[in-house]
Every structure is written in structure tokens, then in C-alpha cells.
mmCIF file of C-alpha atoms in Angstrom:
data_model
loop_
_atom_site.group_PDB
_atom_site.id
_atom_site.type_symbol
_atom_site.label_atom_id
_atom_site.label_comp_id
_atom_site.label_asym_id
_atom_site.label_seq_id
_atom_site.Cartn_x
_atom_site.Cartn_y
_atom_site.Cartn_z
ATOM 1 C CA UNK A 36 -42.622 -6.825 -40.152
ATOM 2 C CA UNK A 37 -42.197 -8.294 -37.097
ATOM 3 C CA UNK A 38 -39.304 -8.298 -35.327
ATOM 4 C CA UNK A 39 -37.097 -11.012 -33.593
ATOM 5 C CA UNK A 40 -37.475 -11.208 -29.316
ATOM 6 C CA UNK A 41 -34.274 -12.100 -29.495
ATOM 7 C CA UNK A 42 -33.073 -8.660 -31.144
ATOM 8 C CA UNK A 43 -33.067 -7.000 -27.346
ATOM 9 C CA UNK A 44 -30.708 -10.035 -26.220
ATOM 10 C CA UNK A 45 -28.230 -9.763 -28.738
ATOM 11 C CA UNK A 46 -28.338 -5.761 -28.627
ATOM 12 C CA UNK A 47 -27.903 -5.792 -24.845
ATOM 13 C CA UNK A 48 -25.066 -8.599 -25.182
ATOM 14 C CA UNK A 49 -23.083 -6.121 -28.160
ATOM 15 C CA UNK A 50 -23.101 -3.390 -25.449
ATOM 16 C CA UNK A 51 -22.018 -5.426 -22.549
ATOM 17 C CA UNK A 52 -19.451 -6.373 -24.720
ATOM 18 C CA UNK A 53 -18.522 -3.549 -25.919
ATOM 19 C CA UNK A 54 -18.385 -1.549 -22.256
ATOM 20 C CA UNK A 55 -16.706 -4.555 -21.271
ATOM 21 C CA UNK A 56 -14.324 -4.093 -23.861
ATOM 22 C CA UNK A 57 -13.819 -0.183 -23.029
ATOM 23 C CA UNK A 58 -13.589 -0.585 -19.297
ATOM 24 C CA UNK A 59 -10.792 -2.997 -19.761
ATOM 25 C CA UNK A 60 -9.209 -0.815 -22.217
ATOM 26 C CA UNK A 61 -9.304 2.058 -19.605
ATOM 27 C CA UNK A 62 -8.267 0.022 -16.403
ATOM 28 C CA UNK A 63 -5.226 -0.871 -18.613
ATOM 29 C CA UNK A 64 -3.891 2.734 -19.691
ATOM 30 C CA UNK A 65 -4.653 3.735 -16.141
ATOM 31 C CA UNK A 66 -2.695 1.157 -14.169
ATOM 32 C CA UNK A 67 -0.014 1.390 -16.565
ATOM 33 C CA UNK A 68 -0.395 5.204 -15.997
ATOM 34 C CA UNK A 69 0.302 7.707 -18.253
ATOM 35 C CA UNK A 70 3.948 7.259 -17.891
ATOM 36 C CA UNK A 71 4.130 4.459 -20.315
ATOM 37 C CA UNK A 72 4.942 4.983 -23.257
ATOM 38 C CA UNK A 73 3.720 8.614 -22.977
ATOM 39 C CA UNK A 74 6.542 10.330 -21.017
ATOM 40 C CA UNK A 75 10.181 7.827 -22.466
ATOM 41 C CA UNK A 76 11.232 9.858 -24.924
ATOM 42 C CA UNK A 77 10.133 13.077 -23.751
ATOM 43 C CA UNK A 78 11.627 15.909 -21.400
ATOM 44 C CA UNK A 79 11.951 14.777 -17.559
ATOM 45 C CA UNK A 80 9.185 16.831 -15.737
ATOM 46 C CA UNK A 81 11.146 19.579 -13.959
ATOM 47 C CA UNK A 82 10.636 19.949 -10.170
ATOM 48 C CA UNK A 83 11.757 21.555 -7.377
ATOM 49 C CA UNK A 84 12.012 19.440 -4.255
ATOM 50 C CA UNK A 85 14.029 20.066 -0.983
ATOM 51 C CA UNK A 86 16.952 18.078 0.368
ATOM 52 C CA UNK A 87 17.227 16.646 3.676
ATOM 53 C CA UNK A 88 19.451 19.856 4.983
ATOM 54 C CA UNK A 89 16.543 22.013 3.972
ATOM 55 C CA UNK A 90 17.688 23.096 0.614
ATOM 56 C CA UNK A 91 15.784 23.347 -2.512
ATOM 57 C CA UNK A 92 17.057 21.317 -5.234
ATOM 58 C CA UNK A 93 16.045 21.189 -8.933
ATOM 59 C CA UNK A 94 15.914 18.400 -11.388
ATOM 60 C CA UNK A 95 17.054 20.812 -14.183
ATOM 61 C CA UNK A 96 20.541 21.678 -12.062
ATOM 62 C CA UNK A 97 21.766 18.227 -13.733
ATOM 63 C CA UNK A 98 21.641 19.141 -17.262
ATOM 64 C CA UNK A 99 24.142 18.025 -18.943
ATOM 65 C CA UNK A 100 25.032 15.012 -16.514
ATOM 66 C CA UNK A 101 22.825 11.709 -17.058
ATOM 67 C CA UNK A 102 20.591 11.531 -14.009
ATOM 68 C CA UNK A 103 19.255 8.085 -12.413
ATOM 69 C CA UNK A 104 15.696 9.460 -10.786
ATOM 70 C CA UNK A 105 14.835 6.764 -7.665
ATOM 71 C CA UNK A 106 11.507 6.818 -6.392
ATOM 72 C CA UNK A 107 11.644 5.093 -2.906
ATOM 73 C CA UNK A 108 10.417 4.954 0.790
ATOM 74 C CA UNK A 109 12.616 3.605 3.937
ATOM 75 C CA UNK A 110 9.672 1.133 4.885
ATOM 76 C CA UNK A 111 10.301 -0.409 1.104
ATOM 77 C CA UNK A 112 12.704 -2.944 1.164
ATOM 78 C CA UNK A 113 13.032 -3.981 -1.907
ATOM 79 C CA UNK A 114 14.588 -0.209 -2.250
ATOM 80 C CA UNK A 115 17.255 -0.715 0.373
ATOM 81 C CA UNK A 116 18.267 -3.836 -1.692
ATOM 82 C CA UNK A 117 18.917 -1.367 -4.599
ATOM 83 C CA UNK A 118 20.716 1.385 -2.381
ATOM 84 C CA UNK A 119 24.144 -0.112 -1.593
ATOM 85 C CA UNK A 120 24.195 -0.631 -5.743
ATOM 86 C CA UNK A 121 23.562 3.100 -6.671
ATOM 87 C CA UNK A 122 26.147 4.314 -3.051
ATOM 88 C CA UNK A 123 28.407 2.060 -5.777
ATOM 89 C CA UNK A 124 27.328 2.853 -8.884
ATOM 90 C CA UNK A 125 26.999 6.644 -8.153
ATOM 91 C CA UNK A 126 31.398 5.937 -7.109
ATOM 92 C CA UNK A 127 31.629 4.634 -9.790
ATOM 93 C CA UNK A 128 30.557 7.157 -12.645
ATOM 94 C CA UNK A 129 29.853 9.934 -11.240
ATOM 95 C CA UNK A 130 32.922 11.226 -12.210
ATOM 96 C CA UNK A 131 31.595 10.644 -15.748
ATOM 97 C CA UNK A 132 28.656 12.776 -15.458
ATOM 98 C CA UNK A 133 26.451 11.045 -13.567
ATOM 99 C CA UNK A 134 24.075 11.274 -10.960
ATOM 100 C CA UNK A 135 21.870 9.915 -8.814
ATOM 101 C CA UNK A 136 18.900 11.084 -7.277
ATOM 102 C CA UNK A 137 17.010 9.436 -4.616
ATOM 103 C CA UNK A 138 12.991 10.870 -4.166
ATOM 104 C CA UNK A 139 11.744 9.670 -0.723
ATOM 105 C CA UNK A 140 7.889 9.131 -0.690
ATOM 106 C CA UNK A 141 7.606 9.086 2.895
ATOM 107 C CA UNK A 142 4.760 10.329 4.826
ATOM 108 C CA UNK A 143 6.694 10.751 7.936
ATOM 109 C CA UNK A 144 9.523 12.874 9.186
ATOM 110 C CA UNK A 145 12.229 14.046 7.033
ATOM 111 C CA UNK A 146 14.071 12.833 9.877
ATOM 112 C CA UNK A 147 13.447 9.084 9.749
ATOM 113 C CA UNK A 148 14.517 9.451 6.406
ATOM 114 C CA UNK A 149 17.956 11.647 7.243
ATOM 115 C CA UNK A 150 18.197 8.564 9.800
ATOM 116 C CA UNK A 151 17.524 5.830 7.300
ATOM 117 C CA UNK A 152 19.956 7.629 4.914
ATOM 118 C CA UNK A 153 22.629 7.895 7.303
ATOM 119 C CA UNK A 154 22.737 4.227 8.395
ATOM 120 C CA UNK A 155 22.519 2.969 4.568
ATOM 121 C CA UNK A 156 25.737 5.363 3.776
ATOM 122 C CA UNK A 157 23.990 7.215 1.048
ATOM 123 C CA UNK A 158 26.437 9.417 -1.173
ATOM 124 C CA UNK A 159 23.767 11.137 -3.242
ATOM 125 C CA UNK A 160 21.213 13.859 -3.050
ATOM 126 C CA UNK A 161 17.902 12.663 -1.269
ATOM 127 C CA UNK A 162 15.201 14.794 -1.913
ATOM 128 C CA UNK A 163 11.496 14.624 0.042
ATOM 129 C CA UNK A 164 8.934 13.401 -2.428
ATOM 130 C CA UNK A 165 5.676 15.451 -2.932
ATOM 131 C CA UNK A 166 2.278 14.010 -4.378
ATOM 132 C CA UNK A 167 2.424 16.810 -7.286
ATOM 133 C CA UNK A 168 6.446 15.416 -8.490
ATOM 134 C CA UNK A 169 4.850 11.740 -8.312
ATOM 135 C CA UNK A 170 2.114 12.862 -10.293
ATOM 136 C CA UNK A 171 4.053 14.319 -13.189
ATOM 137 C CA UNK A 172 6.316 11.135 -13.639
ATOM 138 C CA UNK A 173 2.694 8.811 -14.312
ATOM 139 C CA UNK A 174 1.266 8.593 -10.527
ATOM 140 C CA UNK A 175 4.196 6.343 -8.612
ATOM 141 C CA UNK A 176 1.450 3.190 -7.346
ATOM 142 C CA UNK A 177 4.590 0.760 -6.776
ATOM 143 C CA UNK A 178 8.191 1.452 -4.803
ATOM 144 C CA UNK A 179 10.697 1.263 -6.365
ATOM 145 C CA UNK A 180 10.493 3.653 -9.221
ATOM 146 C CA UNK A 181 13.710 4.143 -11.241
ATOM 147 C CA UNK A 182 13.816 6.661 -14.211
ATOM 148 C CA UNK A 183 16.856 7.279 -16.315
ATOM 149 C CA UNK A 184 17.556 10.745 -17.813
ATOM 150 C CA UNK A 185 20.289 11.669 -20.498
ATOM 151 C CA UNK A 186 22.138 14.538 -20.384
ATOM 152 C CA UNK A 187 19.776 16.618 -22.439
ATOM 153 C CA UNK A 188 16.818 15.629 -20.018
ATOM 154 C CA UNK A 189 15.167 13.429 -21.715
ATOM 155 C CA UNK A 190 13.591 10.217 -19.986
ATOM 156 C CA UNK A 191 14.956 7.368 -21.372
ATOM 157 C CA UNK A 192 13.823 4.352 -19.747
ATOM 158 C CA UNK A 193 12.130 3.673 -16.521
ATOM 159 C CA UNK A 194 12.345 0.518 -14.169
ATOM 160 C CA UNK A 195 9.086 -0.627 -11.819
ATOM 161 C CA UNK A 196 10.236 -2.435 -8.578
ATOM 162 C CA UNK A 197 13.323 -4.130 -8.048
ATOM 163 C CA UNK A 198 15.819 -5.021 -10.801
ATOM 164 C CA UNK A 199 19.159 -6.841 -11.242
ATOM 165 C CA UNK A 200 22.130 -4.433 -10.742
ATOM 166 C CA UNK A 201 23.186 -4.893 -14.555
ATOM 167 C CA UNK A 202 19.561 -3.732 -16.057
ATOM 168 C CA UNK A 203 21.004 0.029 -13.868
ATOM 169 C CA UNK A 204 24.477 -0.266 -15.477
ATOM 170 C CA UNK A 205 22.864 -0.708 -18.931
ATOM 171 C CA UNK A 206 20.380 2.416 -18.444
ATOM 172 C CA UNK A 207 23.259 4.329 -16.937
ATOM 173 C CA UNK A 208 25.679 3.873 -19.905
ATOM 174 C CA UNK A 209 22.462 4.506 -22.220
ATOM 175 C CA UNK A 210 21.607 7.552 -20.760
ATOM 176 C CA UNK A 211 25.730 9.004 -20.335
ATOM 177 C CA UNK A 212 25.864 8.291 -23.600
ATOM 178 C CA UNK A 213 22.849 10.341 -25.097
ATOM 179 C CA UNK A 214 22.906 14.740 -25.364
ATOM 180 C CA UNK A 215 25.455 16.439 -24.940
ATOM 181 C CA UNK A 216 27.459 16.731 -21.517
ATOM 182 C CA UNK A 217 28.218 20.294 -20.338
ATOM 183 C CA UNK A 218 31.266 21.744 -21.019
ATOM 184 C CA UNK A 219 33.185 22.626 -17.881
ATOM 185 C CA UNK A 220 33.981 26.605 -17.850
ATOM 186 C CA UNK A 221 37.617 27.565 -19.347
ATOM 187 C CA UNK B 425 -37.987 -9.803 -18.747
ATOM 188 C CA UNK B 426 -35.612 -9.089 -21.945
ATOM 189 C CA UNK B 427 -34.721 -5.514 -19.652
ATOM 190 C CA UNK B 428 -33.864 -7.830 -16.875
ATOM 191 C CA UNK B 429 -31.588 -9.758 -19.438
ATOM 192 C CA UNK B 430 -30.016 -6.681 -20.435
ATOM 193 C CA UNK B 431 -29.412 -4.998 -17.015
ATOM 194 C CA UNK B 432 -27.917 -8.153 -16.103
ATOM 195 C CA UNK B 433 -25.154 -8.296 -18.986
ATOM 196 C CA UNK B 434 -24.209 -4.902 -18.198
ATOM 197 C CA UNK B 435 -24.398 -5.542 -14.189
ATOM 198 C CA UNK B 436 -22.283 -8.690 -14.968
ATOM 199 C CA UNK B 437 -19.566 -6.508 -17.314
ATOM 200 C CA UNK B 438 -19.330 -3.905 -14.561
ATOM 201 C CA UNK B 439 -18.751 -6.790 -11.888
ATOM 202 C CA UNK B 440 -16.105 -8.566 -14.115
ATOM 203 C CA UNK B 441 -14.572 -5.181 -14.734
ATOM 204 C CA UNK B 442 -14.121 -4.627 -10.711
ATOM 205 C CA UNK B 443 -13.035 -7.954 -10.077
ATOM 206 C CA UNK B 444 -9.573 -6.882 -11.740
ATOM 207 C CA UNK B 445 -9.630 -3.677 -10.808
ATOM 208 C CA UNK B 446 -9.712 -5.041 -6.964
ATOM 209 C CA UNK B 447 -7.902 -8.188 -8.419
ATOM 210 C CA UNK B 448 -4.040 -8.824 -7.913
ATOM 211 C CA UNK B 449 -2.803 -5.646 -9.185
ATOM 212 C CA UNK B 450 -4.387 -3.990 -6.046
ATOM 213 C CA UNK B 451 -2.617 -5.751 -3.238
ATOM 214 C CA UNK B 452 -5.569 -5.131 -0.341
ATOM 215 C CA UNK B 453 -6.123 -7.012 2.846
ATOM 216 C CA UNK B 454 -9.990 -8.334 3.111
ATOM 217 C CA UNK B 455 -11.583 -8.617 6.283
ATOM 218 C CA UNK B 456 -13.990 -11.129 6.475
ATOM 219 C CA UNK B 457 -17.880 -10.176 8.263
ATOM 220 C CA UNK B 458 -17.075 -10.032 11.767
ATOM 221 C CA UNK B 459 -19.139 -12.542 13.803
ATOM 222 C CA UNK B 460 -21.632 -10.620 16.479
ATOM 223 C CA UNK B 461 -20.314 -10.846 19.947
ATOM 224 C CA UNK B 462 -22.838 -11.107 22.748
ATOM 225 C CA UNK B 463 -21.113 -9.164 25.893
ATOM 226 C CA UNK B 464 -22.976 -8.941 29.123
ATOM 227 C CA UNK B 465 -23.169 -5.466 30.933
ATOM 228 C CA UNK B 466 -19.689 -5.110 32.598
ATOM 229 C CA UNK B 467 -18.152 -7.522 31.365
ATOM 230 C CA UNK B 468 -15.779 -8.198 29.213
ATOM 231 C CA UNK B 469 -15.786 -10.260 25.424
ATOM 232 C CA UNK B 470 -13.498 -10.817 22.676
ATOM 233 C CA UNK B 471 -14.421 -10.048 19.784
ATOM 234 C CA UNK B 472 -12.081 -11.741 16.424
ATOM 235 C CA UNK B 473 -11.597 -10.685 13.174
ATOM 236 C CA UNK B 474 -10.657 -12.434 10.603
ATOM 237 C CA UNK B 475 -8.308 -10.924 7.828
ATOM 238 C CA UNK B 476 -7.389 -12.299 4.347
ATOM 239 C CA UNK B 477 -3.856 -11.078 2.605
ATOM 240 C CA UNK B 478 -4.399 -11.672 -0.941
ATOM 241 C CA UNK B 479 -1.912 -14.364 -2.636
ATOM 242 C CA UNK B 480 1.015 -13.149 -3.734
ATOM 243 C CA UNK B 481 1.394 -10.313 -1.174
ATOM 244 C CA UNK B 482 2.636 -10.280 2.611
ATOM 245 C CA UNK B 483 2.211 -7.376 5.082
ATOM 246 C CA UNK B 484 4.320 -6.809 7.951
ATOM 247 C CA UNK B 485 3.434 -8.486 11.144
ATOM 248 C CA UNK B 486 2.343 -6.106 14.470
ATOM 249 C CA UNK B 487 6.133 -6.772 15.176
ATOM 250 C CA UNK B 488 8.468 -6.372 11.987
ATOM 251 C CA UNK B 489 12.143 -6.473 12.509
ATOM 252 C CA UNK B 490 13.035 -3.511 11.391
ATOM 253 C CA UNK B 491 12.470 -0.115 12.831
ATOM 254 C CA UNK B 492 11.707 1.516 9.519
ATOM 255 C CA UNK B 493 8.916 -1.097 8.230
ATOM 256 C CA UNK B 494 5.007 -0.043 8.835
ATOM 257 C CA UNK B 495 3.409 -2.566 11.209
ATOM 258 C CA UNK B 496 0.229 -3.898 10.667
ATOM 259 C CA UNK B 497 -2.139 -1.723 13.598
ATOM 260 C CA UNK B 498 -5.589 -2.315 14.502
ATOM 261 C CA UNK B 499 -7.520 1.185 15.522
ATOM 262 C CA UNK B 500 -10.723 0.796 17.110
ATOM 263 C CA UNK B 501 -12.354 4.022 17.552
ATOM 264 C CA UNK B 502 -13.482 5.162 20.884
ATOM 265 C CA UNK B 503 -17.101 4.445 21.997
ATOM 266 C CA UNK B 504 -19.238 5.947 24.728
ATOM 267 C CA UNK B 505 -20.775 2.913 26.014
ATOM 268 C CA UNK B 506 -18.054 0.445 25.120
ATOM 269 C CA UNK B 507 -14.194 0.031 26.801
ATOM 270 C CA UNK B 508 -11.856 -0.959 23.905
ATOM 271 C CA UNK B 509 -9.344 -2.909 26.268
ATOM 272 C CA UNK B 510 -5.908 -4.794 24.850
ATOM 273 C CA UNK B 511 -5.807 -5.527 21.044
ATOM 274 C CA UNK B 512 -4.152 -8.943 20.282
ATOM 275 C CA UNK B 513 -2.095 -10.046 17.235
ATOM 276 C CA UNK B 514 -0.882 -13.220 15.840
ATOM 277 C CA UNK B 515 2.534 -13.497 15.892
ATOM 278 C CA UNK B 516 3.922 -13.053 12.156
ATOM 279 C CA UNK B 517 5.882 -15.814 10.197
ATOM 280 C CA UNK B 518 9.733 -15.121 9.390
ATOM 281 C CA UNK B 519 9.830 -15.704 5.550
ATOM 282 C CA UNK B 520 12.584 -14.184 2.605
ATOM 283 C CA UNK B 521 11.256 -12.585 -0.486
ATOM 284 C CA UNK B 522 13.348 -13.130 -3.722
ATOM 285 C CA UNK B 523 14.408 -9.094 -3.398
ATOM 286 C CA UNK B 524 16.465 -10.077 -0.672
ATOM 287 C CA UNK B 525 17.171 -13.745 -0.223
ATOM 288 C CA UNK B 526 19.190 -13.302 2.965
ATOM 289 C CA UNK B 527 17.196 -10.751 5.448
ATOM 290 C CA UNK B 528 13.934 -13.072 6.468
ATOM 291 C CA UNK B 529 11.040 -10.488 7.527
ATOM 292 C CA UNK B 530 8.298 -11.146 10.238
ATOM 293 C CA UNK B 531 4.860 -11.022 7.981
ATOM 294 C CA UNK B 532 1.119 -12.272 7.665
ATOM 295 C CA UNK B 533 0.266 -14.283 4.529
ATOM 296 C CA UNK B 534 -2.975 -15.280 3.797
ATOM 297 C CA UNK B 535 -5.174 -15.506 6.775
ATOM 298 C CA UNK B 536 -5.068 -13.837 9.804
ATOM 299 C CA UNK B 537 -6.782 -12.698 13.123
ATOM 300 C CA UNK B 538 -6.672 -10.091 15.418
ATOM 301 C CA UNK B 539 -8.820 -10.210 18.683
ATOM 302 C CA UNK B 540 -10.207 -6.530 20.357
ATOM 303 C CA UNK B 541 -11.545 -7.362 24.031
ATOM 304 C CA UNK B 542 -14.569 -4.812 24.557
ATOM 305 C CA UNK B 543 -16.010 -4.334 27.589
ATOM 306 C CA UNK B 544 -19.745 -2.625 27.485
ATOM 307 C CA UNK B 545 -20.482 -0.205 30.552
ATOM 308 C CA UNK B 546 -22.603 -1.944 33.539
ATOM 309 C CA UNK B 547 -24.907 1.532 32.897
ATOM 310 C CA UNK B 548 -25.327 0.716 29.304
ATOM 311 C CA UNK B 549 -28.566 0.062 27.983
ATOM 312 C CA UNK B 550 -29.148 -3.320 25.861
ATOM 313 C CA UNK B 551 -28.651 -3.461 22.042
ATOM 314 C CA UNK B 552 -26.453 -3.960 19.454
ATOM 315 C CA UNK B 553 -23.921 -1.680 19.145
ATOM 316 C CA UNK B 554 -21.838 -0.761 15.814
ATOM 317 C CA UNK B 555 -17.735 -0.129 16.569
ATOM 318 C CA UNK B 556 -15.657 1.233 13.698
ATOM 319 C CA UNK B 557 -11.862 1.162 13.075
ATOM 320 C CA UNK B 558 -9.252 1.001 10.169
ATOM 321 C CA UNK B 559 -6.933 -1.530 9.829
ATOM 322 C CA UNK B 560 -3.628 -0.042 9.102
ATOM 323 C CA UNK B 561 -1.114 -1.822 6.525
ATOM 324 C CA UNK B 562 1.587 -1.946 4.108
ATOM 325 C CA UNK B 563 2.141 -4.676 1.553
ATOM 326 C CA UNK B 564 5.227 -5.539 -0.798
ATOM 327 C CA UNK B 565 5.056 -8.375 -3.174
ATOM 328 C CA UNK B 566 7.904 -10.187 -4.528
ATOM 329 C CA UNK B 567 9.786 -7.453 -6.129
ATOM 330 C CA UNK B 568 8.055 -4.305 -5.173
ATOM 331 C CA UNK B 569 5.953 -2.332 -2.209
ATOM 332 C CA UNK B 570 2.788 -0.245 -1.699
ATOM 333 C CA UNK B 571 2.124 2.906 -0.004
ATOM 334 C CA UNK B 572 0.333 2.560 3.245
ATOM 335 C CA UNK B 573 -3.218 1.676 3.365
ATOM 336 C CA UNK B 574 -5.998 2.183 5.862
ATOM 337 C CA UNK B 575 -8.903 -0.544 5.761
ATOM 338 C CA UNK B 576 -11.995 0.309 7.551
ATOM 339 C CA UNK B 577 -13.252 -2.148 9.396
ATOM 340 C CA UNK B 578 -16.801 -2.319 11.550
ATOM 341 C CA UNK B 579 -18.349 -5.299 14.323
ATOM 342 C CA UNK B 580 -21.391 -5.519 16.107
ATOM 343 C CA UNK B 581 -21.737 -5.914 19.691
ATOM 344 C CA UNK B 582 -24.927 -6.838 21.524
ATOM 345 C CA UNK B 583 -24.926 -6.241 24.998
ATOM 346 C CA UNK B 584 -26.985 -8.546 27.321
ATOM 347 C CA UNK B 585 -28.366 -7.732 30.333
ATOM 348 C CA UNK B 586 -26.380 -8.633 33.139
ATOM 349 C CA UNK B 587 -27.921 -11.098 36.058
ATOM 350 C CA UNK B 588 -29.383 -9.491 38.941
ATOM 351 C CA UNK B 589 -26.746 -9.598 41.956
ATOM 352 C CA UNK B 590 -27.084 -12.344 44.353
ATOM 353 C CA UNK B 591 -29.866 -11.413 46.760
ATOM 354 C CA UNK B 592 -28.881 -11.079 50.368
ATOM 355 C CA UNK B 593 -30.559 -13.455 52.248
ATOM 356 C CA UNK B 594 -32.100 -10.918 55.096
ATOM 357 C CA UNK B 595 -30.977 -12.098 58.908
ATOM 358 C CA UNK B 596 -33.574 -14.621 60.316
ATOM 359 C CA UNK B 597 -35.500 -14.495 63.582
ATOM 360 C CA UNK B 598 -36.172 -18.092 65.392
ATOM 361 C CA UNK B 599 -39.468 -19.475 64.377
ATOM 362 C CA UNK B 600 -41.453 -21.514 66.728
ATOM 363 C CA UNK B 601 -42.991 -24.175 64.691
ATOM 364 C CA UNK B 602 -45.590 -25.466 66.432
#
């Protein structure tokens, strides 16, 4: 039996198709990172970064308070829109077990970014970013990064670039609202 | 034939493919093939390059307003036979973003150039000559920002031989014409 010349065409268009098809699917999970929908709903990754005075701070010290993770650089400015909301936001519940955390991805100095922090007023813990933390949270392509945490440490929602002041209240009461706070010592 | 076909489809998948992978989501700055300059030994030439922001994006100008923001720099890497003099920039537009309405920063949309005046040694011999650099940059769009990238970027330069000097026109004796 003789076969068709056109049976090579239509093979070689199935598999263009189809690693079409794949690639696409792959470029998709990968610029959405693994993040999405992979790491909401599960534990926080745990880290241990230092603070701008030199000391080491851990994620895993806030158990029990709901934690507002902030991925951001001092040459982003759609972060220092965001920063005078969380100095608020951070007055306004901490007191209810919150807090904010601010990760600063910059390459230079930890003091430009003591500097940066000190003219914006900032009332919460900046820590100094590492490749290996940005990694663990999906790979961080875009500033700002916002992640919300409940009490238990689990990663509730997270936030790509910048967002209206009430989408951070919302996440905030979410995430003070979910695990169980830590009882203070009697 | 039907190979060529085939090797085509899959050539043409892998293209489409990188177009969106180098597409919009990946904020980049092109630079466009650098025209060769013809410089003549010892003297200097300017030498432009054209740059392309993608829509959508901006990327600070050489001079942003703030202190904290990345400006866009122009490295050209040393050369033996080649000077890299003064490195000129466009100025940058003042535009606001929707992320903050009120603060206008100093950018480049779209297309720009920067111009690198070069000046070949008098001692150099004649050629074309490859110089290499990175353009560094940062870009935000609307709503969010990207880490700092470095774009390599490459011209030619073809040095000319430069005109003999003037020939000294050697002290004359009278002549008797007869």
C-alpha cells in the first residue's frame, strides 16, 4: 500500500503543535512561578535574614501574630507608594497581632537601604533580602511582592506589584483572623 | 523537501514560543545594529546607538530625580587602540505612572539614543575594530518594577588612514631664468 506524501506534513504539523502546545504550557507555570497556587495554603518558607542593625531575624519568631511579608527595593517606586500605608497600617494593628515585614532586594549597601528607611519613617523590621529567601517564596521577577501569613504560618494570599490600600486591609484582617494567636505568658 | 517542511514547523513553534518568552512579560531594552563609524587616525567620531524601550515600560533617564532610582549608564569597555571620550544622553521626559499620580519621574519611552565619541590612536593600524559594553537599566511598568539589567551591547569602528601632513615647502634659492 502506498502511502500518502502528505502523511510527513501532517505528522510534522501534530508535533509542532503539540511542542508548541507544551512550550506554552511550560513558559506559563514558569512565569507564574511555582508560587502560584503551589505555596497559598501551605507553611511560609522559614528563613533567617538579618536586620539593618546587624541582627538575625527569623520568619518563624512571628508565630502566632499574622505577618504581612513585603518584598521590595528602594529604587522601586511603586514600593515607596505602598510604605507610608503599611508605617499606618502596621499603627494600626499591630497591637492586634500583627506584623509587618519589609524584605529589601537590594544589591547595594545595607546602608542605602538604612538611609532609604530612615527618610520614609519605617516602623517595622527591614530585613536584607537574599537570592535563596526569594527563591523559596516562587523566584520574586516583579517588585513589589506582598505575602500574607496567618498566625499559624500559613501563606494565605499573595499580592504582585502595587495594590489599592483596601486589597492590604482585607488580607490583613484575613490572615489575623486565621490560627491561633499566642497566648501571652501568665 | 517534506524534512524541510517539517524542520520548518518546528523552527517556526520554537520562534513563536520565544517571541513571548522575550515578549511583554520580559520588559528589555533593544538596541538596534549600530551603524559602522568611519574614524580617521587621531581623530575623533561619534558613534550613536539607537535603543528601543518596549511599550508599556519606561526606564529611568541618565538623570532620575531621585537619589535612590538606577540610572540608565552606558559602559564601553576599554580598548587598546581606541579612546572612549564623553558618553552623551538624551535628556529623559518627566511623565507620572498610575502608582503614583503626583511624583512625575524623568524616563526614556520608546526610542532612544546615546552617542560614545571614540577617538582611534594616530599609531593605530587600519581596520575595523569591534568595542563592547553593557547597557545598564532598570524598568517599572505601570504598577510594578524589575531588578536591574545589564544589556550587552557591541559597534564597529573602521579606522581610516589619516592624510599625510602638509608638506613643508623646502626654502627656495633665486633661479635665473634665462
Amino acid at each position: 500500500m502506498k502511502r500518502s506524501p502528505l502523511v510527513p506534513f501532517f505528522t510534522a504539523l501534530i508535533v509542532a503543535v503539540m511542542l508548541f502546545a507544551a512550550l506554552r504550557f511550560a513558559h506559563n507555570h514558569r512565569a507564574q512561578g511555582p508560587a502560584n497556587g503551589q505555596l497559598i495554603g501551605t507553611q511560609a518558607p522559614d528563613f533567617e535574614l538579618q536586620t539593618l542593625d546587624g541582627k538575625t531575624m527569623k520568619l518563624s519568631d512571628f508565630r502566632g501574630k499574622a505577618v504581612l511579608l513585603n518584598f521590595w527595593a528602594t529604587w522601586c517606586e511603586p514600593c515607596k507608594v505602598e510604605i507610608p500605608w503599611f508605617v499606618e497600617l502596621q499603627k494600626q494593628y499591630g497591637a492586634q497581632g500583627f506584623q509587618i515585614v519589609g524584605v529589601a532586594m537590594d544589591e547595594d549597601s545595607n546602608e542605602e537601604v538604612a538611609k532609604f528607611a530612615q527618610k520614609m519613617s519605617i516602623n517595622y523590621p527591614i530585613v536584607l533580602g537574599k537570592e535563596s529567601v526569594e527563591q523559596s517564596y516562587g523566584g520574586v521577577g516583579v517588585l513589589p511582592v506582598t505575602f500574607f501569613v496567618d498566625r499559624d504560618g500559613k501563606l494565605i494570599a499573595r499580592e504582585f506589584g502595587l495594590q489599592s490600600r483596601s486589597v492590604f486591609v482585607d488580607h490583613i484582617n484575613q490572615a489575623m483572623s486565621q490560627g491561633q494567636p499566642v497566648q501571652a505568658p501568665k | 523537501m517534506k524534512m524541510l517542511v517539517a524542520n520548518a514547523l518546528l523552527l517556526l513553534s520554537a520562534w513563536a514560543w520565544a517571541q513571548d518568552d522575550f515578549g511583554p512579560k520580559t520588559p528589555a531594552v533593544q538596541m538596534a545594529p549600530a551603524p559602522v563609524v568611519t574614524a580617521v587616525q587621531g581623530k575623533s567620531a561619534t558613534v550613536p546607538l539607537s535603543f528601543r524601550v518596549l511599550s508599556g515600560y519606561h526606564i529611568n533617564s541618565n538623570h532620575p530625580k531621585s537619589e535612590f532610582l538606577i540610572p540608565t549608564v552606558l559602559k564601553v569597555e576599554a580598548t587598546t587602540d581606541i579612546v572612549i571620550g564623553k558618553t552623551t544622553y538624551p535628556d529623559g521626559q518627566d511623565m507620572t505612572f498610575p502608582f503614583d499620580p503626583d511624583e512625575p519621574l524623568n524616563v526614556y519611552t520608546g526610542d532612544f539614543k546615546v552617542e560614545v565619541l571614540v577617538r582611534p590612536l594616530l599609531s593605530v593600524q587600519v581596520g575595523k575594530y569591534v568595542v563592547r559594553g553593557t547597557l545598564k537599566y532598570q524598568a517599572c511598568d505601570n504598577s510594578a518594577c524589575y531588578p536591574p539589567k545589564q544589556l550587552p551591547i557591541s559597534f564597529d569602528v573602521k579606522i581610516a588612514k589619516a592624510p599625510p601632513p602638509p608638506r613643508k615647502n623646502p626654502a627656495q634659492s633665486p633661479h635665473s631664468h634665462s
